[in-house]
Short mmCIF file of C-alpha atoms in Angstrom, two decimals:
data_model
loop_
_atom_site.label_atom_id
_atom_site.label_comp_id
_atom_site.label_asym_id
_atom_site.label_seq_id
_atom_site.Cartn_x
_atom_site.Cartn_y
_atom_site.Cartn_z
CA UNK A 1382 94.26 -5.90 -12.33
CA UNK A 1383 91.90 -2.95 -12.24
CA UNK A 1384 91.45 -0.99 -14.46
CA UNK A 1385 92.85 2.54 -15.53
CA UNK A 1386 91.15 5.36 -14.75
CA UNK A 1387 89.93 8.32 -16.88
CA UNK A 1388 87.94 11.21 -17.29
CA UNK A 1389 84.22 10.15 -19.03
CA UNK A 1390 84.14 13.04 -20.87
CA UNK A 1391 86.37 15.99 -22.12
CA UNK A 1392 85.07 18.40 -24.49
CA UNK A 1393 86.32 21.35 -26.30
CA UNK A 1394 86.13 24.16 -29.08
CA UNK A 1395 87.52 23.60 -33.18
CA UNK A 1396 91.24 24.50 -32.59
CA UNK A 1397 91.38 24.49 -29.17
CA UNK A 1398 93.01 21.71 -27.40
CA UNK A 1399 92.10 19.03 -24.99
CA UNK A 1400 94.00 16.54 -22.28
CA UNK A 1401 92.67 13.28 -21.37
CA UNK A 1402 94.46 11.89 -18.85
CA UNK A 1403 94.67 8.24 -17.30
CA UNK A 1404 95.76 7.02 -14.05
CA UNK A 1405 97.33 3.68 -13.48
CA UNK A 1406 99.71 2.17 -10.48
CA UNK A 1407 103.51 1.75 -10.07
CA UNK A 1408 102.41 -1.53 -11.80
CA UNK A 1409 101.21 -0.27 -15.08
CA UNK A 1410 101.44 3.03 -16.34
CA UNK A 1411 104.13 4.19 -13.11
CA UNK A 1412 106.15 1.00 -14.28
CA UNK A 1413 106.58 1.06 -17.88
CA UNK A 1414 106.92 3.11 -20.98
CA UNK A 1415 104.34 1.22 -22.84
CA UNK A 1416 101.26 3.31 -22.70
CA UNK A 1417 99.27 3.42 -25.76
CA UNK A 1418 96.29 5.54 -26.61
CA UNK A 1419 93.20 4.52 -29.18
CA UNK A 1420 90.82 6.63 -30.70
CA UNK A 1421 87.28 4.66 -31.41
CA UNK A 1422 84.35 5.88 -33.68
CA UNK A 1423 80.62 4.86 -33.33
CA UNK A 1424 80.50 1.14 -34.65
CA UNK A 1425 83.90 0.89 -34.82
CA UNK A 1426 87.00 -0.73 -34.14
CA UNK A 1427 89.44 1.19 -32.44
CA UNK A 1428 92.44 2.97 -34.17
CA UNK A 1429 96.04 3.21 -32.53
CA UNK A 1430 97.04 6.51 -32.10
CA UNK A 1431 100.02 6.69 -29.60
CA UNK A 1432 102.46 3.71 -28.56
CA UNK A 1433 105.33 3.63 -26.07
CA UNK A 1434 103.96 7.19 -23.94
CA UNK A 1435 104.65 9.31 -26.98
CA UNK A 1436 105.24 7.34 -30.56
CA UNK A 1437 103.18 8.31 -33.36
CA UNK A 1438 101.25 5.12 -35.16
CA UNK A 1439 101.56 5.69 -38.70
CA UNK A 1440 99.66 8.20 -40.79
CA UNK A 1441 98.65 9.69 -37.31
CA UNK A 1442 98.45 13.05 -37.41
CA UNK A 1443 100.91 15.13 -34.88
CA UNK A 1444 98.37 16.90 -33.31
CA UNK A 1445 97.79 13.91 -31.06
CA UNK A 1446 100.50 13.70 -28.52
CA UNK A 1447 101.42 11.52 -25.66
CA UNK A 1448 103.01 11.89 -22.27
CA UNK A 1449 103.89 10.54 -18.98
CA UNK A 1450 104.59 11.68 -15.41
CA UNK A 1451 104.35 9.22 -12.57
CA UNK A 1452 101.55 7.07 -12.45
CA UNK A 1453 99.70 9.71 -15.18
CA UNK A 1454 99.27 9.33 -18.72
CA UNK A 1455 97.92 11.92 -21.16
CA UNK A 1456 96.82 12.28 -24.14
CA UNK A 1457 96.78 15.86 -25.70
CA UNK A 1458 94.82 17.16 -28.96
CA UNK A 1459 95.69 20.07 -30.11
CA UNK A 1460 93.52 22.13 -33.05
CA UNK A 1461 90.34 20.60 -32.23
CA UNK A 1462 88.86 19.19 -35.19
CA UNK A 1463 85.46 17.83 -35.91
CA UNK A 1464 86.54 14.81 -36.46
CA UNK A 1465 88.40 14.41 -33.08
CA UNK A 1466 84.92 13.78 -31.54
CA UNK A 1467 85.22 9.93 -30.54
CA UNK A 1468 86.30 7.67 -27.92
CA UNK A 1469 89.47 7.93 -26.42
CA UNK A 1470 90.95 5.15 -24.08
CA UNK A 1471 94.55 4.26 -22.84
CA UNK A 1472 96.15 0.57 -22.27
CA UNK A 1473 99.16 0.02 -20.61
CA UNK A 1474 101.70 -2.79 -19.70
CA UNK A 1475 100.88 -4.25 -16.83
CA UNK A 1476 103.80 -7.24 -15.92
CA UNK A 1477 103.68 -10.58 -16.72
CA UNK A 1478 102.15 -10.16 -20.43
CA UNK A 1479 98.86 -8.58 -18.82
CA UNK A 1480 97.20 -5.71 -20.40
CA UNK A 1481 95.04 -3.42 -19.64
CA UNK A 1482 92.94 -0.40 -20.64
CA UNK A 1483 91.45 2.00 -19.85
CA UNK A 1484 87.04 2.97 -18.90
CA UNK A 1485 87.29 5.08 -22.16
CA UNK A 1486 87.11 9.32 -21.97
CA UNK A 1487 84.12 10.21 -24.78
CA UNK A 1488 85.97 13.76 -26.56
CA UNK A 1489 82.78 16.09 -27.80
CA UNK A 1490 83.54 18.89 -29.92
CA UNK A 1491 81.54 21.70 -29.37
CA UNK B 262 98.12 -5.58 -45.27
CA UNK B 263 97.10 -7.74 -42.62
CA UNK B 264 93.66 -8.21 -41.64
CA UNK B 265 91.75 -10.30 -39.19
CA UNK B 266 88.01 -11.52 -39.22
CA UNK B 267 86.40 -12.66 -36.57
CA UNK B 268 83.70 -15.57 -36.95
CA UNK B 269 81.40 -17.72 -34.68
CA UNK B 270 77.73 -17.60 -33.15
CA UNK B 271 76.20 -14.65 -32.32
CA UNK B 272 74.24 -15.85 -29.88
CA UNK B 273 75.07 -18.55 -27.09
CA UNK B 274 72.89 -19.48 -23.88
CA UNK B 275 73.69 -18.97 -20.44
CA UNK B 276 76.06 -21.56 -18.68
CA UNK B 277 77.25 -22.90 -22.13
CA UNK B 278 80.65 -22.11 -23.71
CA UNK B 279 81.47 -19.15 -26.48
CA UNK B 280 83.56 -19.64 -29.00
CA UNK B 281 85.07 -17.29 -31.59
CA UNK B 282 87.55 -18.15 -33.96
CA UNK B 283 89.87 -15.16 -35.71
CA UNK B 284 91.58 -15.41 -39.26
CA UNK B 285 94.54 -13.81 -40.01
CA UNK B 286 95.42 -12.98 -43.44
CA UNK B 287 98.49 -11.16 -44.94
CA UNK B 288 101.07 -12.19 -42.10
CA UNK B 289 101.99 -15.66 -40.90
CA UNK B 290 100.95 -16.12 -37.45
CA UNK B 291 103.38 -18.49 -36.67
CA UNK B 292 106.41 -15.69 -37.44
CA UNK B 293 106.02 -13.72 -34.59
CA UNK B 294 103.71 -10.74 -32.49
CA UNK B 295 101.17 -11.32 -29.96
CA UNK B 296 97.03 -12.37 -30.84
CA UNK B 297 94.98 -10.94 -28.45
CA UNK B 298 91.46 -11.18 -27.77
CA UNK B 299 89.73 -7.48 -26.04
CA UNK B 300 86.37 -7.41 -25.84
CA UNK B 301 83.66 -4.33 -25.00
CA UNK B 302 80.11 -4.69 -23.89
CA UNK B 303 77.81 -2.57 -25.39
CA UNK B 304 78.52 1.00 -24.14
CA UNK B 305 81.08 0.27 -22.45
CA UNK B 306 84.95 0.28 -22.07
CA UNK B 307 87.38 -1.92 -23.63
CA UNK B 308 88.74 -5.10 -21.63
CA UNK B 309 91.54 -7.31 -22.20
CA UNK B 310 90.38 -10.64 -22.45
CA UNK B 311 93.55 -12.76 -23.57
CA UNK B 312 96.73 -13.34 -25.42
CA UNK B 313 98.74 -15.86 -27.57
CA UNK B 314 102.34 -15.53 -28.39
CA UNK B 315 105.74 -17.48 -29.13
CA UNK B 316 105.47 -21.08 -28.99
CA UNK B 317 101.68 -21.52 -27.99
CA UNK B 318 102.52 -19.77 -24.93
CA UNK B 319 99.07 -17.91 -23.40
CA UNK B 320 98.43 -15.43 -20.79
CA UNK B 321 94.97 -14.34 -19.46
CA UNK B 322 93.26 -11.62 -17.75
CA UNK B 323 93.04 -12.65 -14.12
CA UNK B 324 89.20 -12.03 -13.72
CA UNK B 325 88.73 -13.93 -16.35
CA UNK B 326 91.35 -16.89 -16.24
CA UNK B 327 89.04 -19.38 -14.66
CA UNK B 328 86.84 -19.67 -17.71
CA UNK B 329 89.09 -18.32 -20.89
CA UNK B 330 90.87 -20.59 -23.48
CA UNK B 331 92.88 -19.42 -26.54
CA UNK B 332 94.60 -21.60 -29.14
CA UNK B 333 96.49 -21.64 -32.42
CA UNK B 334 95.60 -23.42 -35.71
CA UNK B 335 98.92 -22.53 -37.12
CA UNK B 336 97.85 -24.46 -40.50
CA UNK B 337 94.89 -22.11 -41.39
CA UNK B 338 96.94 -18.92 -39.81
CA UNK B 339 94.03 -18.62 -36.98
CA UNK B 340 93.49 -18.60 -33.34
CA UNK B 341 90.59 -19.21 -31.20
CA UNK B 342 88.64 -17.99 -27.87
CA UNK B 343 86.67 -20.57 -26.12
CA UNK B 344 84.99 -18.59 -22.41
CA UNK B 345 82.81 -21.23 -20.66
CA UNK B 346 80.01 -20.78 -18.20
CA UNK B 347 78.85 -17.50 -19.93
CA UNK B 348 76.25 -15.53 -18.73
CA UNK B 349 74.32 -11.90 -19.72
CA UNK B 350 77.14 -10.27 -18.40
CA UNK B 351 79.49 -11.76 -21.14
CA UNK B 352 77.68 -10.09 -23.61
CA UNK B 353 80.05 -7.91 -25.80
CA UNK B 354 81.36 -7.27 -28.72
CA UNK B 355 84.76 -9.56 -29.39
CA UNK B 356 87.52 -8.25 -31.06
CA UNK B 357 90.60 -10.07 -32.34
CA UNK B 358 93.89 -8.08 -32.51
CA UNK B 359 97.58 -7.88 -33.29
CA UNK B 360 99.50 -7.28 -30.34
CA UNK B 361 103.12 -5.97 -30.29
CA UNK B 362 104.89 -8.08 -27.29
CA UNK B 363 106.83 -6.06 -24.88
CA UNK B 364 105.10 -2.77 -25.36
CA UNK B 365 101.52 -3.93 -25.62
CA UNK B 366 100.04 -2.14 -28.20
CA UNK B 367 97.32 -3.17 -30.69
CA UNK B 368 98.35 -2.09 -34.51
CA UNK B 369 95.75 -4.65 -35.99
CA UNK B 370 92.18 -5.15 -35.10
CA UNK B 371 89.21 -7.60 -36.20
CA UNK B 372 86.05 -5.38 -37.14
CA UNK B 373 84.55 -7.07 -33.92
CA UNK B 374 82.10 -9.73 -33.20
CA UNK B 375 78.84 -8.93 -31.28
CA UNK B 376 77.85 -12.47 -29.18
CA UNK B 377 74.62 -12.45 -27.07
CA UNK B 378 74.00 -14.46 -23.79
CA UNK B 379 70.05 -15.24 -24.29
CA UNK B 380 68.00 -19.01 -23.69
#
């Protein structure tokens, strides 16, 4: 399983907004609607922000979205915030109960 | 609210076996979900190591199957990571998790264990 690929950095202006995106296979992302998205501070664990291509976790704020076309996840972020600058990675479904994630897409705020 | 805590040595020498053990607390292990193990080496991405489910039942990440063991202690609500023949590059910070079967998804994580591969 390799793994999926994304963008190492995506950057942006307060209220503007920014897509990640993150490429599997038909045998991940392509296959299933179980991407999920996580958002991961300095010295942190990461945070769920998106299941199942476009399902908010709780308390997560709508200006994170989700989507899917084809092989292609993304993650949108809409009025850029300072606190949007993190780590960003995707997962997916792979078959078989295998996971697997994303190389991460670092979000800078400018 | 469920939390899990990761706990073992932080440092283990080369060719010798890591293990990690994770406690759950405010959900029963043994009712249902997934327990994963993901790990990231320092500065780098996240990578699935491992995961328990229904009946004991395990399932690994290829590159790693060779060496990776997880269990159940169903009677103190945790579950454990044993990866054998470890060297530098197993270094990484281990993270237990909650894992939704089906779709995948991690609502739960440990705060992450950081284990060093150093004689």
């Amino acid at each position: 399983q390799s793994a999926l690929t994304q963008p190492p950095s995506a950057s942006g202006s307060p209220g503007q907004s920014v897509t990640i995106s993150c490429t599997g296979t038909s045998s991940d992302v392509g296959g299933y609607d179980y991407v999920s998205w996580y958002q991961q501070h300095p010295g942190k664990a990461p945070k769920l922000l998106i299941y199942e291509v476009y399902k908010w976790s709780s308390g997560v704020p709508d200006r994170f979205s989700g989507s899917k076309s084809g092989n292609t996840a993304s993650l949108t972020v809409s009025g850029l915030q300072a606190e949007d600058e993190a780590d960003y990675y995707c997962s997916s479904y792979a078959g078989s109960n295998i996971v697997v994630f994303g190389g991460g897409t670092k979000l800078t705020v400018l | 609210q469920v939390q899990l805590q990761e706990s073992g040595p932080g440092l283990v020498k080369p060719s010798e076996t890591l293990s990690l053990t994770c406690a759950v607390s405010g959900y029963s292990i043994s009712d249902g979900y997934y327990w994963a193990w993901i790990r990231q080496p320092p500065g780098e991405g996240l990578e699935w190591i491992g995961s328990l489910y229904h009946g004991g039942n395990t399932c690994y990440n290829p590159s790693l199957k060779s060496r990776v063991s997880i269990s159940v202690d169903t009677s103190r609500n945790q579950f454990s990571l044993r990866l054998s023949s470890v060297t530098a590059a197993d270094r990484a910070v281990y993270y237990c998790a909650r894992l939704w079967g089906g779709s995948s998804h991690v609502d739960y994580w440990g705060q992450g264990a950081l284990v060093t591969v150093s004689s």
